[in-house]
Tab-separated table of C-alpha atoms in Angstrom:
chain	number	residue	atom	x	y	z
A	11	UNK	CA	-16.359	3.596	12.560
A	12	UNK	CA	-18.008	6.328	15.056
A	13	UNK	CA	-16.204	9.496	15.094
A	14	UNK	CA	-15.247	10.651	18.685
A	15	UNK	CA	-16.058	14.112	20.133
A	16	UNK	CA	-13.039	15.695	19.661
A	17	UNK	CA	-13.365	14.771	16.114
A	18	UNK	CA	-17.021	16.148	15.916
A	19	UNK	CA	-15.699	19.291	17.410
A	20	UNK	CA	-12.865	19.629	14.679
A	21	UNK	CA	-15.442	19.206	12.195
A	22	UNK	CA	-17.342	22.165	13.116
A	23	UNK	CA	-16.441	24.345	9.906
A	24	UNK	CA	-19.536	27.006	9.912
A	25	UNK	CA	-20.251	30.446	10.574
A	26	UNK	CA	-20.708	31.928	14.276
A	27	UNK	CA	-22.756	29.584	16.421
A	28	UNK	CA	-23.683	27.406	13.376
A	29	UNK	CA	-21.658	23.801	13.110
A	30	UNK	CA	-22.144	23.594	9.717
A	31	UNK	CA	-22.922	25.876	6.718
A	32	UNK	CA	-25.765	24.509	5.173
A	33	UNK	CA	-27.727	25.307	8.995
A	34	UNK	CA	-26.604	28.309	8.363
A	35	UNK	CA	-27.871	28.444	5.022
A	36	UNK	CA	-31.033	26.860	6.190
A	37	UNK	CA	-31.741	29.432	9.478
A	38	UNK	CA	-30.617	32.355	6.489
A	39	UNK	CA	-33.486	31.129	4.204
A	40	UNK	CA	-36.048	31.328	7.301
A	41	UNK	CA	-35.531	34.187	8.218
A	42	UNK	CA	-35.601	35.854	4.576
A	43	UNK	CA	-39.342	34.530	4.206
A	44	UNK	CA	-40.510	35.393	7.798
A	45	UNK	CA	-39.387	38.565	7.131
A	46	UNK	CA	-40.779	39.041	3.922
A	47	UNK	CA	-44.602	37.407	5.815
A	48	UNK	CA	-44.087	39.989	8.702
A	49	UNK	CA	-43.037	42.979	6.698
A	50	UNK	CA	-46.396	41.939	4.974
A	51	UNK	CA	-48.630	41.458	7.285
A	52	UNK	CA	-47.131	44.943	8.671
A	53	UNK	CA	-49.069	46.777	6.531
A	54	UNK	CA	-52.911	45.774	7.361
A	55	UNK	CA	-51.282	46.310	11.395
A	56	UNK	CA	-50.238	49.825	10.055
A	57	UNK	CA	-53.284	50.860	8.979
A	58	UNK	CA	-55.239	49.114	11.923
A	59	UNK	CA	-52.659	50.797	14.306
A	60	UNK	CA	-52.685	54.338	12.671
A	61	UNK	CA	-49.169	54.695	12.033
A	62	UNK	CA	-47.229	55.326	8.552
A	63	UNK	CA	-47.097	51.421	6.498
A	64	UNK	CA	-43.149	52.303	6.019
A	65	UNK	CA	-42.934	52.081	9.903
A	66	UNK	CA	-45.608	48.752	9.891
A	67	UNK	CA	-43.283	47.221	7.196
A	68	UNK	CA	-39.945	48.124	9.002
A	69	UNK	CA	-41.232	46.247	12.217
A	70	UNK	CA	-42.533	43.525	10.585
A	71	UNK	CA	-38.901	43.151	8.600
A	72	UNK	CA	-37.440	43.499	12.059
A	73	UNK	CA	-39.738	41.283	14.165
A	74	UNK	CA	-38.973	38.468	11.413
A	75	UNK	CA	-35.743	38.698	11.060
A	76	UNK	CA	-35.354	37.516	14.548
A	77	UNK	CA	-35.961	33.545	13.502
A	78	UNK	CA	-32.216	33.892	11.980
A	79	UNK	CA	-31.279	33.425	15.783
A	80	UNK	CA	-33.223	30.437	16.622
A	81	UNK	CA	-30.516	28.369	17.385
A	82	UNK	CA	-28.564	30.833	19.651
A	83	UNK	CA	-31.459	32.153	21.555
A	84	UNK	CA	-34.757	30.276	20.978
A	85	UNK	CA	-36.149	31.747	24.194
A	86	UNK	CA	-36.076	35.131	22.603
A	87	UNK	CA	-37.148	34.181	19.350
A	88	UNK	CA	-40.343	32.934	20.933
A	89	UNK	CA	-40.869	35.761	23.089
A	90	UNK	CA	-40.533	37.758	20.031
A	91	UNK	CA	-43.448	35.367	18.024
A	92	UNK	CA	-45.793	36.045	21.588
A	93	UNK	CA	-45.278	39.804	21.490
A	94	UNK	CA	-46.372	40.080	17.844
A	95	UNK	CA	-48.820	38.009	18.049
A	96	UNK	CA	-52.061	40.823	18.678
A	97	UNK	CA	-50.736	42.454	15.304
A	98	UNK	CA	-51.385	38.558	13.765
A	99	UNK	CA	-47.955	38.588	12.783
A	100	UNK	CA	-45.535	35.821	12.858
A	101	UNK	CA	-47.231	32.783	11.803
A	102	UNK	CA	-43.785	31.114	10.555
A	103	UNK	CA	-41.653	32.784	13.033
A	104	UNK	CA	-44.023	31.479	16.064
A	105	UNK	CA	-44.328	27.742	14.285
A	106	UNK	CA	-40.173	27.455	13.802
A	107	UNK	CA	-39.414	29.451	17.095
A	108	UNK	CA	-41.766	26.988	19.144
A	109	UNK	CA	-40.329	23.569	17.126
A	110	UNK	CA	-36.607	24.700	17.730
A	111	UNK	CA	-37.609	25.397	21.608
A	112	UNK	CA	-38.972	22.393	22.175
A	113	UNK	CA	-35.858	20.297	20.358
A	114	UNK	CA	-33.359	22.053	22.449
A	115	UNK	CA	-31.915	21.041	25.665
A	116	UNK	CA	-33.592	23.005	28.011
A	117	UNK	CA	-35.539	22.397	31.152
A	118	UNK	CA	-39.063	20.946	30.417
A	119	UNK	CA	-40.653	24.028	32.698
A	120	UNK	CA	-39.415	26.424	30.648
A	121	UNK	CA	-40.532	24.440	27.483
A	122	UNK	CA	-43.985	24.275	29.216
A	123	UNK	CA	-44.303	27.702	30.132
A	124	UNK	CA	-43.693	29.366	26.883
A	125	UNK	CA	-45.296	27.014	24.953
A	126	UNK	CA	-48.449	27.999	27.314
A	127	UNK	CA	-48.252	31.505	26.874
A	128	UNK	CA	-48.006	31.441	23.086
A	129	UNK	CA	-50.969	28.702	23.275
A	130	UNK	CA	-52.844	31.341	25.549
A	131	UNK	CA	-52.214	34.229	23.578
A	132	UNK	CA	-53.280	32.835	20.573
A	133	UNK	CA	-56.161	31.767	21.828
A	134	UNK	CA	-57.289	35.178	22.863
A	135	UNK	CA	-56.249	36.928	20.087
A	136	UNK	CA	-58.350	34.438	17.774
A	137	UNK	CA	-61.005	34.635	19.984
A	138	UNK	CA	-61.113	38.733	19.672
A	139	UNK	CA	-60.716	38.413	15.900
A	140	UNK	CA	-62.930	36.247	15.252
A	141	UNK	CA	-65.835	37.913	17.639
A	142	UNK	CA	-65.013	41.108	15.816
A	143	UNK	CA	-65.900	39.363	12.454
A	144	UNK	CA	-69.206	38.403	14.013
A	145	UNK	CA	-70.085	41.508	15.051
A	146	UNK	CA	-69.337	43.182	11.664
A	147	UNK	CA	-71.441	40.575	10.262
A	148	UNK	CA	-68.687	39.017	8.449
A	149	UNK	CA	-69.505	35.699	9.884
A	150	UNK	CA	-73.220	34.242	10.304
A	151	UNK	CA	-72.109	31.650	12.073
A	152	UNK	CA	-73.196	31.183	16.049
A	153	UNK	CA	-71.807	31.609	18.898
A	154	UNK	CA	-70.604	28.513	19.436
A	155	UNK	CA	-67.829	28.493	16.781
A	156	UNK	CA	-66.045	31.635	18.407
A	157	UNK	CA	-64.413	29.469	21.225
A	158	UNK	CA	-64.403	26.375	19.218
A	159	UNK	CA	-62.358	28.736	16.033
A	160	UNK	CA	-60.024	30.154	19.256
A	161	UNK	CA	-59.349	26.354	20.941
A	162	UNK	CA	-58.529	24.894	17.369
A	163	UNK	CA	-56.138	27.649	16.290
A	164	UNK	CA	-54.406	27.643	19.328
A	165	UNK	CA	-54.117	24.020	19.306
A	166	UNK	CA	-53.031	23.855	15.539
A	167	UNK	CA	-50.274	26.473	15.489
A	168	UNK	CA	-48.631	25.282	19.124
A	169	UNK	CA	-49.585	21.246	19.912
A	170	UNK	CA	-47.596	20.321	15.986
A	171	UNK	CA	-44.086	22.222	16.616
A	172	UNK	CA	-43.663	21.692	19.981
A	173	UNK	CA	-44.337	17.472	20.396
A	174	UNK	CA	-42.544	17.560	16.504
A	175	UNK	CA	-39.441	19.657	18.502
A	176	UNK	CA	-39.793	17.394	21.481
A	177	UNK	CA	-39.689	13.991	19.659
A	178	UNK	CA	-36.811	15.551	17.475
A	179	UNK	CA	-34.730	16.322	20.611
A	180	UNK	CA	-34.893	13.231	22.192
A	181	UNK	CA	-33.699	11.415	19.332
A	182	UNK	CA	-30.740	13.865	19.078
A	183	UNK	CA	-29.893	13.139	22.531
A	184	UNK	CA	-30.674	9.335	21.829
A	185	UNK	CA	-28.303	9.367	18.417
A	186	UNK	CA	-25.890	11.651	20.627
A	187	UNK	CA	-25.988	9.128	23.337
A	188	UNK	CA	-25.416	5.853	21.213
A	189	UNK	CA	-22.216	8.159	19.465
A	190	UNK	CA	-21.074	8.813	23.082
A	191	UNK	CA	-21.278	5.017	23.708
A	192	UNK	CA	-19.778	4.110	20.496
A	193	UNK	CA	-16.685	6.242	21.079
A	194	UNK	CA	-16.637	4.924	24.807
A	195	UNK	CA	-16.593	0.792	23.919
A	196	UNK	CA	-13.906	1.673	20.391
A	197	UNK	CA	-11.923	3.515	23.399
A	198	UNK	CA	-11.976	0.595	26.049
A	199	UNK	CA	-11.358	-2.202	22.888
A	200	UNK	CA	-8.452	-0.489	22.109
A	201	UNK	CA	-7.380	-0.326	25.792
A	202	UNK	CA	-8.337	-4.090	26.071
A	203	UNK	CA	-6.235	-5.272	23.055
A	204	UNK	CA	-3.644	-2.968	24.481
A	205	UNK	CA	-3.130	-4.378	27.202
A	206	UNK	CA	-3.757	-8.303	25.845
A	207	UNK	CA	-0.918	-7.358	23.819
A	208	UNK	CA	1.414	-6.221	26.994
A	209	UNK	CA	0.173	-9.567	28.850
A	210	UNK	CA	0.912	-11.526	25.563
A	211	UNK	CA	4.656	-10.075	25.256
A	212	UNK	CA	4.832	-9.820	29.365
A	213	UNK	CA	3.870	-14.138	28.920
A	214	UNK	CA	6.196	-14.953	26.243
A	215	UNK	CA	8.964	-12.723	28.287
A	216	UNK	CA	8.222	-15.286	31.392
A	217	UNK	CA	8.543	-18.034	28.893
A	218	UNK	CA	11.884	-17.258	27.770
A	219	UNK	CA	13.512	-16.306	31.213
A	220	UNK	CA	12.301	-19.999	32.146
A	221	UNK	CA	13.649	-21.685	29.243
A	222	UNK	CA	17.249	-19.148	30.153
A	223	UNK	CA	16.996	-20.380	33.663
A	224	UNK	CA	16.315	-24.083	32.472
A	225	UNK	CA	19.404	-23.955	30.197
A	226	UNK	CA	21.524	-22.330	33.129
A	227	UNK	CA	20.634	-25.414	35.405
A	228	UNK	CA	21.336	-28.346	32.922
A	229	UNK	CA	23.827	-27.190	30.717
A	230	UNK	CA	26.211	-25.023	32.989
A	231	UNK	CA	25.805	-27.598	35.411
A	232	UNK	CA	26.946	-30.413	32.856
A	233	UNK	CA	29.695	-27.756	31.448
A	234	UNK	CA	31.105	-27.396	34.668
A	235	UNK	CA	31.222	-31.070	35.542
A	236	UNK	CA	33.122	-31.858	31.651
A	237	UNK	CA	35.749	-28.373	32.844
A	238	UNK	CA	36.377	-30.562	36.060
A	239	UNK	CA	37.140	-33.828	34.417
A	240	UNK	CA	39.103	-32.160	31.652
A	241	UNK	CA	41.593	-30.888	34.078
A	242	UNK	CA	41.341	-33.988	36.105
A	243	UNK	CA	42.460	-36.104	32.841
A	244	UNK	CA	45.552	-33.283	32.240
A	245	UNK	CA	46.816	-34.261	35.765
A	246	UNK	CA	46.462	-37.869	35.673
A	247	UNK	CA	46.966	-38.658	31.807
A	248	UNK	CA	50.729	-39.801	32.238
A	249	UNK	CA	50.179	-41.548	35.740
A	250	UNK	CA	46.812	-42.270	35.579
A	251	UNK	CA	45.850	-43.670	31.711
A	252	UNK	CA	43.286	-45.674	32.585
A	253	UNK	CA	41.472	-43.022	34.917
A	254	UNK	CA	42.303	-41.024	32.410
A	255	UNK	CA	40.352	-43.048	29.725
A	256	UNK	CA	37.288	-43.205	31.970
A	257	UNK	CA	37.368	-39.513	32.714
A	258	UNK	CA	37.527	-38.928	28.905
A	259	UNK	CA	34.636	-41.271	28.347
A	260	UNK	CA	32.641	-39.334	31.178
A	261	UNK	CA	33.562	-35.699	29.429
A	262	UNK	CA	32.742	-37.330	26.057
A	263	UNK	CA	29.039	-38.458	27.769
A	264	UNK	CA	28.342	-35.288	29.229
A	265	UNK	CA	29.233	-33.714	25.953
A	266	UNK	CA	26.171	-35.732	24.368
A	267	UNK	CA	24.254	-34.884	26.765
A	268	UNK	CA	24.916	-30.776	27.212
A	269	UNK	CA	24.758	-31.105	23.418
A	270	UNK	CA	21.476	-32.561	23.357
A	271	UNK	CA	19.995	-30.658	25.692
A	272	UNK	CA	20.729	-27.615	24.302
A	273	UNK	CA	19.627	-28.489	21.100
A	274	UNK	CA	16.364	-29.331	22.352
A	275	UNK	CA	16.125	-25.565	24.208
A	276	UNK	CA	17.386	-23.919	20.843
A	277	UNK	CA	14.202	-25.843	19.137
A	278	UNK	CA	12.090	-24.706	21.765
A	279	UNK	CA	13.479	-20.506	21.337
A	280	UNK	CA	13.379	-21.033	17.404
A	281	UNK	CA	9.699	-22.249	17.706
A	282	UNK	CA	9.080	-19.248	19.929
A	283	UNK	CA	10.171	-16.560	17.273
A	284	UNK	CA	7.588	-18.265	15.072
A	285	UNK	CA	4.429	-17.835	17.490
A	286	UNK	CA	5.769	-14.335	18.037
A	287	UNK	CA	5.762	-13.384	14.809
A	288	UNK	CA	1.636	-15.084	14.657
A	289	UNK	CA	0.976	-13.737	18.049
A	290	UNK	CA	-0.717	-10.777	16.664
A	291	UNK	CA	-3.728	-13.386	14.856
A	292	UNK	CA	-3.804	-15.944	17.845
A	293	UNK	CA	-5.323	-15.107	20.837
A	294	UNK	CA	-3.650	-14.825	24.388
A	295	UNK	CA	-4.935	-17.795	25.940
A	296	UNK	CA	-3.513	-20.013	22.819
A	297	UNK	CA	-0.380	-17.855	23.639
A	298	UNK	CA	0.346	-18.444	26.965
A	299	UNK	CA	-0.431	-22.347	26.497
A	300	UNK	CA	1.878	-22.340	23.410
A	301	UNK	CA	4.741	-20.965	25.644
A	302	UNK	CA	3.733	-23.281	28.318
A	303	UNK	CA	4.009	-26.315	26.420
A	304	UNK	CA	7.418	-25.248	24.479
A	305	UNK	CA	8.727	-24.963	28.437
A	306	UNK	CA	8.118	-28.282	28.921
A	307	UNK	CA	8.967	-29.791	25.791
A	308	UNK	CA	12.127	-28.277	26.737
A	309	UNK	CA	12.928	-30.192	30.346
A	310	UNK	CA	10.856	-32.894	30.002
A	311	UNK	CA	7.451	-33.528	30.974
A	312	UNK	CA	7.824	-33.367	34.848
A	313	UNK	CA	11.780	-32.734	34.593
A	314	UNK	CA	13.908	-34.602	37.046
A	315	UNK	CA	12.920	-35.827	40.503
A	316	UNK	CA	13.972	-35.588	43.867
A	317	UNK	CA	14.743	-39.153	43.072
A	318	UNK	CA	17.621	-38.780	40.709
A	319	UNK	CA	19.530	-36.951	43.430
A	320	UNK	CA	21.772	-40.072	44.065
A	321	UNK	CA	22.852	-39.740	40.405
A	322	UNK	CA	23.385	-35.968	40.683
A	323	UNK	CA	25.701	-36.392	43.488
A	324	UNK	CA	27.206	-39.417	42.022
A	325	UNK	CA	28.331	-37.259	38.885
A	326	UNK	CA	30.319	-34.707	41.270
A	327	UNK	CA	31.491	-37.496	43.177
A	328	UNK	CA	33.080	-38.516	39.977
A	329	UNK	CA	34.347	-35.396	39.317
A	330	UNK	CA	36.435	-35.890	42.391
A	331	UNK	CA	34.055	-34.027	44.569
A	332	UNK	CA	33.953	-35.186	48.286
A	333	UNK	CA	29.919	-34.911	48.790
A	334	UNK	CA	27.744	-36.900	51.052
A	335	UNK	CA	23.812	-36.696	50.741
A	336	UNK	CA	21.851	-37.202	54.137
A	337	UNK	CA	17.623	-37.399	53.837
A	338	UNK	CA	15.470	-36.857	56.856
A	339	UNK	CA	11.818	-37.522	57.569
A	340	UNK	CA	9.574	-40.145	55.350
A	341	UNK	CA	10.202	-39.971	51.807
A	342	UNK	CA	7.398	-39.260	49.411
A	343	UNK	CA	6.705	-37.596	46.313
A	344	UNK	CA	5.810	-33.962	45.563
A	345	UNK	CA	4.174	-32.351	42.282
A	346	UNK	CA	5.955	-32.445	39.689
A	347	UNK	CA	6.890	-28.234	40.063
A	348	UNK	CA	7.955	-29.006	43.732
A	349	UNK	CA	10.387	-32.024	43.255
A	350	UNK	CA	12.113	-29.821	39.702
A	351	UNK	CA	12.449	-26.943	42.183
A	352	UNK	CA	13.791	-28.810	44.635
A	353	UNK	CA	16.412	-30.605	42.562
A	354	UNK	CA	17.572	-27.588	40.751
A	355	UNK	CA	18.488	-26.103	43.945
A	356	UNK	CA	20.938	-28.604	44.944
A	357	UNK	CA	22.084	-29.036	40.736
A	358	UNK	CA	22.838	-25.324	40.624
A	359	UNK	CA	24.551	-25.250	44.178
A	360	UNK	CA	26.874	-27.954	43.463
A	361	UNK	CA	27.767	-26.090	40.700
A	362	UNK	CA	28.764	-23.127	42.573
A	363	UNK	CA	30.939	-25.635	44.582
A	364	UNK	CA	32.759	-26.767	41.553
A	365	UNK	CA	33.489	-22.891	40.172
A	366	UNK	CA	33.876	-21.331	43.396
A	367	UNK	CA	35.247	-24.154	46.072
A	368	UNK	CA	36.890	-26.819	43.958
A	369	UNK	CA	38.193	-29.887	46.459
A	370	UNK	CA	36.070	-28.816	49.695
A	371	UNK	CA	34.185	-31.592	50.962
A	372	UNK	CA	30.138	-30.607	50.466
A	373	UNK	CA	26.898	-31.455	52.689
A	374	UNK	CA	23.581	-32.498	50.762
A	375	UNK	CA	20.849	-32.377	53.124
A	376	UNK	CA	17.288	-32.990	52.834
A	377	UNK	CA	14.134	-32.530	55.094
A	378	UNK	CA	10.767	-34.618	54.598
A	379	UNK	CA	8.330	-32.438	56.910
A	380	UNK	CA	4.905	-32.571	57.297
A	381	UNK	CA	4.267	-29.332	55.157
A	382	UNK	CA	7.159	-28.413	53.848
A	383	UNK	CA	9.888	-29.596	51.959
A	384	UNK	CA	13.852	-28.495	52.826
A	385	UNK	CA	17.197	-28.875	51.717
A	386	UNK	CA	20.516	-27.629	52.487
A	387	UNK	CA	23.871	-27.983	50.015
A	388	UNK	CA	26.916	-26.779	52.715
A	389	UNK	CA	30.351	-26.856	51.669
A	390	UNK	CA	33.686	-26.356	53.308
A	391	UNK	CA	36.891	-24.444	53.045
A	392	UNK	CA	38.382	-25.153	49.780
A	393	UNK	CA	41.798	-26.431	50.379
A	394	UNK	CA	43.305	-24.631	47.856
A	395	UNK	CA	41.742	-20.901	47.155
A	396	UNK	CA	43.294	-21.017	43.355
A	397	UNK	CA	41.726	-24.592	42.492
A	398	UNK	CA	38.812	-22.726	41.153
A	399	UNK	CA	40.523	-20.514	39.481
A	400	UNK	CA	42.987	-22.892	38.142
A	401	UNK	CA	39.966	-25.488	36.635
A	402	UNK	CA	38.867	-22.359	34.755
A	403	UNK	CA	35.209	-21.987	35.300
A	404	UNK	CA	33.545	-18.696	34.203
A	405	UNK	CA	30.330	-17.597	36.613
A	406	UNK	CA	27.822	-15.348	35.153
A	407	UNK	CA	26.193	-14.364	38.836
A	408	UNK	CA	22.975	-15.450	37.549
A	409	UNK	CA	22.963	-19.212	39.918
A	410	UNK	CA	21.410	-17.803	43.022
A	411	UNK	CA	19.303	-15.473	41.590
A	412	UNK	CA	17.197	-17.906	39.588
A	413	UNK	CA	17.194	-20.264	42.863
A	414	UNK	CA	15.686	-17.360	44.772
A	415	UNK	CA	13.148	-16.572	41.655
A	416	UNK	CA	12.297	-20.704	41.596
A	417	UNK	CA	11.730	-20.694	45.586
A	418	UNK	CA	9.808	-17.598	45.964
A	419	UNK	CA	7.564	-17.923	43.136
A	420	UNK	CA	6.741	-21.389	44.765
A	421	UNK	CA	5.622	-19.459	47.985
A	422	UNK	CA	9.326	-20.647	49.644
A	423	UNK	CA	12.144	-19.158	51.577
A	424	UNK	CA	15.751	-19.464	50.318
A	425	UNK	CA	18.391	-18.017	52.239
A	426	UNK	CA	22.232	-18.213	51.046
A	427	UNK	CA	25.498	-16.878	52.387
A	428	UNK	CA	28.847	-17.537	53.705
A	429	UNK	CA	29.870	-19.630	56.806
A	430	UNK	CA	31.457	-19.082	59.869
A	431	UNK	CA	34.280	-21.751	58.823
A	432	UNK	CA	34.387	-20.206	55.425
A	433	UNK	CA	32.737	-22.202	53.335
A	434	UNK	CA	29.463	-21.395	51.936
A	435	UNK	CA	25.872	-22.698	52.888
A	436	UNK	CA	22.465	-22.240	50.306
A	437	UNK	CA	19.373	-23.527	52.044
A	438	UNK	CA	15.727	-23.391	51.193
A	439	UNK	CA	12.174	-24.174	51.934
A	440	UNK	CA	9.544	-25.440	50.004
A	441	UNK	CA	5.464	-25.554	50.870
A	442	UNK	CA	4.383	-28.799	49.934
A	443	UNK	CA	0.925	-28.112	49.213
């Protein structure tokens, strides 16, 4: 696990402008010993120079002291290294200075330039010495070796530090880079598997308001039908007993049925829990296609068709609904999504007709078109405002909402409202494609 920047910037924990102590330690250490090799090599520049050694050795201590702030200023330490350099002091303090130059981030001209002029400068002063040394006879050698002993030491004390400080740099800024890049890709995984988790609960949350709207369709529908027949078989039992036995056998059938059905949905929401509580080891494809197929283990592999509309009607006709179903155009069948969508609409309206507008005479129509699908559920004036009332039906306000959410998310149009004549019409349209 990378560590980001913030973190690398907590974890600075050393002195001043050093990010850890053992630099500082290091840089401390450095400048101790170039001190001690100037304040040395102050003394032969004393006596060369004509001043007091005390004052020699007090420069030198100075002049290489000035390594301790290589990594603040390295510009200045190296100016410092070029200035000393005709007293021939500074050979660590001109190697470190020109190795922590060339490893910092700073423009390559500037690199260049100083790196030249301490090349150039030790280069003359080498040349001078060692021509000097000729000339006193200290060296026999000829004359050839003055520029060749000048090149070489130039060469030897600058080429080293500086391509070492350059090839040092750029892997910092490599390693820096990859850490950056790191941080960057553990940032955007997190994000991703953020956000897979928000579209895993936002797919399971789609899941579950299907299977809710599912069991609103078939159950309350079947509900409301056994309320209706239960207070048909009150009315009639002592005139009536042998309606009344076949409205108790149709209560006892839907019974079964409402019962079955929403023992299957209960399955379905149990066996949900237990992919919710895996979720966070499966991925969010397997998910989604979970949910999917626990929706339609739950209605069925297509659901019902446009073609069991005769029964659906048939069932509020024998509820004691007056209903009458008229179909226009060619009939033909839709996908399966089309044809549920379709048929819950006109379930969930007749319904509404037996909570709301118990005993008024109801209008099923529906539209074969060339592109479209449409269908209309119109029904009158009740003839008794209290009927509804009176049968007992409870209406959570959640019928045409979940029609509209069906329609719409099919690319439809569903309009619903009251009529002029006071009844109440629900119509909608379908794409077929």
């Amino acid at each position: 696990m990378t560590t980001t920047g913030e973190d690398h910037t907590r974890g600075l924990t050393g002195p001043w402008w050093w990010g850890r102590w053992r630099s500082a330690v290091l840089d401390g250490s450095l400048a101790l010993v170039s001190a001690v090799e100037c304040g040395a090599e102050g003394i032969p520049f004393a006596r060369d120079a004509g001043i007091p050694v005390s004052v020699g050795i007090v420069f030198g201590l100075i002049a290489g002291s000035v390594l301790l702030l290589r990594r603040k200023w390295p510009i200045a330490v190296v100016l410092v290294a070029i200035a000393i350099t005709p007293a021939q002091m500074g050979f660590l303090l001109g190697v470190v200075g020109l190795y922590t130059l060339a490893s910092c981030e700073l423009p390559r001209r500037i690199i260049g330039a100083l790196a030249g002029m301490s090349l150039v400068g030790t280069a003359v002063v080498t040349f001078v010495r060692v021509r000097q040394d000729m000339a006193r006879g200290d060296l026999t050698l000829g004359d050839w070796f003055v520029p060749f002993a000048a090149v070489t030491t130039a060469l030897g004390l600058t080429a080293p530090p500086v391509l070492l400080g350059l090839y040092v740099g750029a892997r910092r800024r490599l390693m820096e880079s990859l850490r950056e890049r790191a941080d960057s890709l553990e940032r955007e995984l997190q994000l991703l598997a953020e956000r897979a988790e928000e579209r895993a609960e936002w797919a399971r949350n789609e899941e579950r308001t299907r299977i809710a709207r599912e069991m609103h369709d078939v159950v309350a529908h079947r509900v409301s039908l056994m309320v209706v027949h239960s207070a048909a078989l009150q009315a009639v039992a002592r005139k009536d007993p042998e309606k009344a036995v076949r409205n108790a056998a149709l209560v006892g059938d839907m019974g079964r049925q409402a019962l079955t059905e929403l023992r299957e949905m209960l399955g379905v929401l149990r066996a949900g829990e237990d992919v919710g509580r895996r979720a966070a080891g499966v991925p969010l494809a397997a998910v989604r296609e979970a949910a999917a197929a626990a929706a339609f283990r739950a209605v069925g592999e297509d659901g019902p068709h446009l073609a069991e509309l005769d029964e659906l009607i048939g069932q509020s006709a024998a509820a004691g609904m007056v209903v009458d179903l008229s179909v226009e155009g060619e009939v033909r069948s839709y996908a399966a999504q089309i044809e549920r969508t379709a048929y819950r609409v006109v379930q969930e309206a007749l319904t509404n007709v037996h909570k709301h507008a118990a005993g008024a005479k109801t209008h099923v129509r529906l539209a074969h078109r060339v592109s479209e699908i449409a269908m209309q559920v119109e029904n009158e004036r009740p003839p008794e405002p209290g009927s509804a009332s009176a049968a007992g039906l409870p209406s959570g306000g959640n019928g045409l909402v979940g029609m509209r959410e069906r329609v719409v998310a099919l690319g439809g149009v569903f309009v619903s409202g009251p009529t002029d004549a006071g009844g109440f019409r629900v119509s909608a349209v379908i794409p077929a494609a």
